[in-house]
Coordinates of C-alpha atoms in Angstrom, one line a residue:
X49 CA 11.7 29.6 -25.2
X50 CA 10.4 27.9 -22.0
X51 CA 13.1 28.2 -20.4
X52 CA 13.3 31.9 -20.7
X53 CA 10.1 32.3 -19.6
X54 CA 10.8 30.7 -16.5
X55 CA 14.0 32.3 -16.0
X56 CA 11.9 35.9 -16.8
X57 CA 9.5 35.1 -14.1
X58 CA 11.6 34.0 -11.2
X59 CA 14.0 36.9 -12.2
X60 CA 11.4 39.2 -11.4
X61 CA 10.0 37.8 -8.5
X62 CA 13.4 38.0 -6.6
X63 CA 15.4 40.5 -7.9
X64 CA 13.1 43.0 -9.0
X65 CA 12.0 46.8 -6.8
X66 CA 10.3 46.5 -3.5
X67 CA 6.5 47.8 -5.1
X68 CA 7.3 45.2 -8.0
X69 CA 8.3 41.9 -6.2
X70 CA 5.9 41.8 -3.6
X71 CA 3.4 40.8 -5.6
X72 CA 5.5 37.8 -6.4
X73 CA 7.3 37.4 -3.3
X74 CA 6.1 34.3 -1.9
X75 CA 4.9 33.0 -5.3
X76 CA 7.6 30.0 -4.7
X77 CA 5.6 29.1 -2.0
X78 CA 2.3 28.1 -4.1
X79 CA 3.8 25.3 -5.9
X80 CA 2.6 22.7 -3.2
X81 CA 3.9 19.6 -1.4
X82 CA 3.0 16.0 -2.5
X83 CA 2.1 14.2 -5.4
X84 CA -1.4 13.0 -4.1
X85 CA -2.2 16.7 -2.5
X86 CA -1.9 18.0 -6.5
X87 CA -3.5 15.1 -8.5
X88 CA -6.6 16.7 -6.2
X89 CA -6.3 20.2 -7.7
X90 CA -4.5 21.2 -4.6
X91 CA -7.8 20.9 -2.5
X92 CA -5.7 18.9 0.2
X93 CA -6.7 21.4 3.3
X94 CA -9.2 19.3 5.0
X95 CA -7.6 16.0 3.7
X96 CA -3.7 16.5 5.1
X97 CA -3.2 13.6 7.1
X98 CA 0.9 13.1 6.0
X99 CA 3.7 14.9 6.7
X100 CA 2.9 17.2 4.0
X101 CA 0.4 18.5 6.5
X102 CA 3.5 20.9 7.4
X103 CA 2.8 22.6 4.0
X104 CA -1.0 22.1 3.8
X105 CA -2.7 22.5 7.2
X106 CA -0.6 21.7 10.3
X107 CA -3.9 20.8 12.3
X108 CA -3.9 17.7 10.1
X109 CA -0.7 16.1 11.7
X110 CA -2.9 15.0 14.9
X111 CA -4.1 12.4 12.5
X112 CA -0.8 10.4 12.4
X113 CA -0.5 7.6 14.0
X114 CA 2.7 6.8 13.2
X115 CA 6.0 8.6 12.3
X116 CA 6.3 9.4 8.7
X117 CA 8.8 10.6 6.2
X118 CA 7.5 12.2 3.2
X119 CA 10.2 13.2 0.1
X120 CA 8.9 14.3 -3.2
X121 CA 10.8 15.2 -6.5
X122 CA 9.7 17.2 -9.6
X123 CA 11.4 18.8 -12.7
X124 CA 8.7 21.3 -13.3
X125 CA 7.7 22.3 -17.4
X126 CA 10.1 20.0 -18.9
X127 CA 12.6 20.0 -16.5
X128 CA 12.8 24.2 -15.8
X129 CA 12.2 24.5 -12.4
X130 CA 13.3 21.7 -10.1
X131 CA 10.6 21.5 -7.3
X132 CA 11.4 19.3 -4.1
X133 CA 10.2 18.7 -0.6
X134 CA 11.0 16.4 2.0
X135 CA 9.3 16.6 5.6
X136 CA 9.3 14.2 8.6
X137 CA 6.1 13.9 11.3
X138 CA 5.5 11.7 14.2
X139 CA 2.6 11.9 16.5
X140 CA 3.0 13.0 20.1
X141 CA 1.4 13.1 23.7
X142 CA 1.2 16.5 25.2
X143 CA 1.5 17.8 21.1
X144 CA -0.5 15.3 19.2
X145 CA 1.8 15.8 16.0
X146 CA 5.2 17.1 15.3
X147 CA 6.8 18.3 11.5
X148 CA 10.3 19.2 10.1
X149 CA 9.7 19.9 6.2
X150 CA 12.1 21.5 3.5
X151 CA 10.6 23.1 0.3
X152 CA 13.0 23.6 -2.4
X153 CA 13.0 25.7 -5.8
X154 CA 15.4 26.0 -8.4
X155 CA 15.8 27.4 -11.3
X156 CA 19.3 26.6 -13.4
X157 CA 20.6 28.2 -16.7
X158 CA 19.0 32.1 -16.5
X159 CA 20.8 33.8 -18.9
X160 CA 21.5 38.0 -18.0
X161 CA 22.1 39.8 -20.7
X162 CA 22.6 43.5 -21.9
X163 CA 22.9 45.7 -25.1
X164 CA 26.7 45.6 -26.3
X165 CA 26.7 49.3 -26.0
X166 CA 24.1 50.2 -23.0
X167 CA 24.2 53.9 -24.1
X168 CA 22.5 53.2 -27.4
X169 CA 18.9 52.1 -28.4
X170 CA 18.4 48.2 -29.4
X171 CA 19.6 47.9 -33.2
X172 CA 21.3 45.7 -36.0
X173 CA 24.2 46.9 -34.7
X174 CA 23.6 47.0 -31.2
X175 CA 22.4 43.3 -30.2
X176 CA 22.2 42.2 -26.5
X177 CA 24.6 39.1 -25.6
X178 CA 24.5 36.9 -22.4
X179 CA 26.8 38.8 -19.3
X180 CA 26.3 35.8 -17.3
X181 CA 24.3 32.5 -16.5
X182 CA 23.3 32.7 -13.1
X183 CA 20.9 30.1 -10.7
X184 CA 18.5 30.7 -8.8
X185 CA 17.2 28.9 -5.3
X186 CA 14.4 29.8 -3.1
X187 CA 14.2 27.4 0.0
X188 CA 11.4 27.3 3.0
X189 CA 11.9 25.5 6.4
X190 CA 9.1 24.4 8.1
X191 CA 8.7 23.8 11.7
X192 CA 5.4 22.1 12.7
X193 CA 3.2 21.8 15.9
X194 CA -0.3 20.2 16.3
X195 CA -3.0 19.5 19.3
X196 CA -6.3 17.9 19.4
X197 CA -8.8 19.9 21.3
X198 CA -11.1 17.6 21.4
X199 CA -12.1 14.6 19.0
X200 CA -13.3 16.8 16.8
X201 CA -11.4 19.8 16.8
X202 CA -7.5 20.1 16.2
X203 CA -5.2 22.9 15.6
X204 CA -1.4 23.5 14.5
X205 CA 1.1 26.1 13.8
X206 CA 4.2 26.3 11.4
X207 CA 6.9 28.3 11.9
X208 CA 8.5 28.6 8.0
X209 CA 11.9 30.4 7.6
X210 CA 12.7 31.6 4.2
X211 CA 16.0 32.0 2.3
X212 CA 16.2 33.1 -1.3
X213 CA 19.3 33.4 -3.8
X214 CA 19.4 34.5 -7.1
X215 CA 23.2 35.2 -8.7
X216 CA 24.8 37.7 -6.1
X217 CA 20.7 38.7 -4.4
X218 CA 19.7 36.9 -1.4
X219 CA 17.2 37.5 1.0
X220 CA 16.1 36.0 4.3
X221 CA 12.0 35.8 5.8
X222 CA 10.1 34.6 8.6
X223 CA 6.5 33.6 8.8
X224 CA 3.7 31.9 10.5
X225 CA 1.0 30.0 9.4
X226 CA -2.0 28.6 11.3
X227 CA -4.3 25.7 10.5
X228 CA -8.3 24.4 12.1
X229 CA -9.4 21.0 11.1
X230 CA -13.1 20.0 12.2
X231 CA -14.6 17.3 12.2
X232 CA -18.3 17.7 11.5
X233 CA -19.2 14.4 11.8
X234 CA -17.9 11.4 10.3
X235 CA -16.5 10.6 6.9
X236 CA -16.9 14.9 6.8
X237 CA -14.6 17.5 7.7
X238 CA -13.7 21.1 7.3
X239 CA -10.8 22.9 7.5
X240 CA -9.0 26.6 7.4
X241 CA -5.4 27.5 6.9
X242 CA -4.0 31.2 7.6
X243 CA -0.6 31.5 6.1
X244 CA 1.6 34.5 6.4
X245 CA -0.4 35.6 9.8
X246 CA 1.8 39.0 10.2
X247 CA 2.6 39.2 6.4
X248 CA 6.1 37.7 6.0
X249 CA 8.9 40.0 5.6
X250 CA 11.4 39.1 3.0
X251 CA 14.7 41.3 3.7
X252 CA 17.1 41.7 0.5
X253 CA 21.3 42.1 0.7
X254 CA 20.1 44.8 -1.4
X255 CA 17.9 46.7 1.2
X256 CA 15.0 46.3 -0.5
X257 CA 12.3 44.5 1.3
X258 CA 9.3 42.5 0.4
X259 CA 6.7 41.2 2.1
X260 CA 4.4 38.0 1.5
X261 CA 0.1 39.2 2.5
X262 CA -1.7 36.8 4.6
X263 CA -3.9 34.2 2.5
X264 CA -6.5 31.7 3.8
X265 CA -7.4 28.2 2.6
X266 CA -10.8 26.8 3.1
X267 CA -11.7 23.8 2.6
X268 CA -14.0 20.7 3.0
X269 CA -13.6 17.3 2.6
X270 CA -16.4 13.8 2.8
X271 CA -15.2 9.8 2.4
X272 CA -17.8 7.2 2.1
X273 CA -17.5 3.6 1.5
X274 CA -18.4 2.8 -2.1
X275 CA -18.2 -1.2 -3.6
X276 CA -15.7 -2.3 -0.8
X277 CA -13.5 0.8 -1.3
X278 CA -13.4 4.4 -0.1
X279 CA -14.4 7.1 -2.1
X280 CA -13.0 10.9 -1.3
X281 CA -14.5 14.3 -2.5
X282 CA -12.4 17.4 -1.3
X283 CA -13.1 20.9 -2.0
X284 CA -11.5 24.3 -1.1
X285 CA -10.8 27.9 -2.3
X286 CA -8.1 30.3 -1.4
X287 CA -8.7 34.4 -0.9
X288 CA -6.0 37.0 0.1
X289 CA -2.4 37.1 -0.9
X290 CA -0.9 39.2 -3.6
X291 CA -0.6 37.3 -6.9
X292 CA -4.2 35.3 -6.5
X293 CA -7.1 37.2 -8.4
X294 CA -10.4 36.1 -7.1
X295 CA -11.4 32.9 -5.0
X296 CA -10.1 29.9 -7.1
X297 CA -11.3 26.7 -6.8
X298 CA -9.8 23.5 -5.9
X299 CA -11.9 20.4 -6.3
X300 CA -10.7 16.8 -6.3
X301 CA -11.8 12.8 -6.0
X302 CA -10.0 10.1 -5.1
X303 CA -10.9 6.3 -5.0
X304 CA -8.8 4.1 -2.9
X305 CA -9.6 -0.2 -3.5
X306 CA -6.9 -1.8 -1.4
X307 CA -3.4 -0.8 -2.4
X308 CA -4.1 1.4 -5.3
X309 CA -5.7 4.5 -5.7
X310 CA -7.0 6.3 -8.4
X311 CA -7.0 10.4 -8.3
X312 CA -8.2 13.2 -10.4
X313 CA -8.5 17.3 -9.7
X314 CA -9.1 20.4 -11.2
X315 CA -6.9 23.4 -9.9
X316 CA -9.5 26.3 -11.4
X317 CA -9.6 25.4 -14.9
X318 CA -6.1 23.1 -15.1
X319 CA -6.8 19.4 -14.7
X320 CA -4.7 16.8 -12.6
X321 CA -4.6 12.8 -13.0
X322 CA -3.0 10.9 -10.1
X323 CA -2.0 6.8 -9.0
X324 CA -1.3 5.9 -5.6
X325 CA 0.7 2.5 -4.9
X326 CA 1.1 0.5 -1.9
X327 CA 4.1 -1.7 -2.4
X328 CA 4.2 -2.4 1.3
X329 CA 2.3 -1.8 4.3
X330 CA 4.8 0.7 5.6
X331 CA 5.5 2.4 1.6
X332 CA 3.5 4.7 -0.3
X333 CA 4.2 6.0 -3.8
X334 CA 1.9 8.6 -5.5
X335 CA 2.3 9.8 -9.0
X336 CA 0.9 13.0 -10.5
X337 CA 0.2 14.7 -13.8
X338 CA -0.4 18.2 -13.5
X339 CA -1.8 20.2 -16.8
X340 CA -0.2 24.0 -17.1
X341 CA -1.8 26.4 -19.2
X342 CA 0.8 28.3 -20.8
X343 CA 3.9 25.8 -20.2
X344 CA 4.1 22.1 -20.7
X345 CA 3.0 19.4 -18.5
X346 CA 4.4 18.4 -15.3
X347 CA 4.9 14.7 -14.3
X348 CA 5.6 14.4 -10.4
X349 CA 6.3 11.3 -7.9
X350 CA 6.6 11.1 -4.4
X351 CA 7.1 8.2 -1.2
X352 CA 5.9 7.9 2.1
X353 CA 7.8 6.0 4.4
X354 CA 6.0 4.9 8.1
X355 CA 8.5 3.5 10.7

């Protein structure tokens, strides 16, 4: 049953008319990067300071100050939707960060199916039966830039190339996102993402054509020091796009003691638990638990890597 959903909804936010997948057509896109980004409710705008910055805010990669490989793995509502990504960043001179990042989503085992005789009504008689089990893949590429301004004030800009598959229907994009991150003053920043600047065109082998609106994250984030720790409350709120209704809110905490952190978020009214391990100065896990409404739970885990 689950798994039908899911094979329903990507099915009709590829394959479907022009008018009809729009409104889906970069709906892949939403699903996020990193496992401590979504144990905070996705409000990880004004916090990126990972290679996952690629996905989040690519003003955000100025704050590396080392390179960094990033990979995360998830089987999405019990295992229907495989969701990776895998970016690397460095910091720079002239460009004050630099990202490469893949986003991957897949979707296995979608069953196409039709009425046994397609000139007649659905009946006892005249039952639909699978044609064909087909996959689907939607993939993003992400290429990353990033200067401080001043102390204070850094910007970015990814590059993202698109390529979609589903059975036989594939489709290509390109797009440009922008981020701002601002530091107000310290332990307190804010933060803006534009994504999809010139609304992303996504061109179909079938000559249909979508095309992904521009959205914008804003968000905000403050750190203190609380009983020898650090303590993080991050905020933000996304407008624009196609399949977002309203402004919804992303709020999250996080409180780091050493090697281990402890996470939790709210992504509107869905809840998110999180853990962050150091095993090693130069490795990073993070593990997530992210609460669906409608489908079952999502467990997520991801490493960073410095070198």
């Amino acid at each position: 049953m689950f798994r039908t959903a899911a094979a329903i909804f990507f099915f009709f936010s590829t394959v479907g008319n022009a008018a009809a997948a729009s409104s889906f057509a970069g709906e892949f896109l939403s699903l996020g990067a990193g496992s401590r980004a979504l144990a905070l409710g996705s409000a990880y705008v004004a916090l990126a300071d990972d290679p996952t910055a690629v996905y989040w805010n690519p003003a955000g990669l100025t704050r590396l100050s080392q390179k960094q490989l990033h990979l995360t793995h998830a089987e999405r509502f019990a295992g229907m939707v495989d969701h990776d990504f895998a970016a690397i960043a460095r910091p720079g001179k002239r460009l004050h960060g630099m990202g490469v990042a893949l986003l991957r989503v897949g979707v296995n085992d979608i069953h196409f199916t039709e009425l046994a005789d397609p000139g007649r009504p659905l009946s006892q008689n005249n039952r639909p039966y699978i044609r064909s089990t087909e996959a689907s893949a939607d993939y993003a590429l992400y290429v990353s830039l990033a200067h401080r301004l001043r102390t204070s004030l850094s910007l970015g800009a990814s590059i993202k190339m698109i390529y979609r598959q589903v059975a036989s229907f594939s489709a290509y994009g390109l797009g440009l996102d922008l981020g701002l991150n601002y530091q107000l003053r310290p332990g307190l920043s804010l933060a803006a993402t534009l994504r999809d600047v010139t609304s992303t065109p996504i061109i179909w082998n079938t000559d249909a054509n979508d095309r992904i609106s521009p959205s914008i994250l804003l968000g905000a984030t403050y750190q203190l020091k609380v009983a020898g720790g650090r303590a993080t409350v991050a905020l933000a709120s996304r407008a624009g796009g196609d399949a977002v209704e309203g402004t919804p809110l992303h709020t999250g905490v996080e409180y780091r003691y050493r090697s281990l952190a402890l996470r939790g978020g709210f992504e509107e009214d869905r809840q998110s638990l999180g853990l962050g391990l150091q095993p090693h100065r130069r490795i990073i896990l993070d593990f997530a638990y992210l609460q669906h409404d409608q489908l079952e739970s999502t467990y997520q885990l991801s490493a960073n890597v410095s070198f």
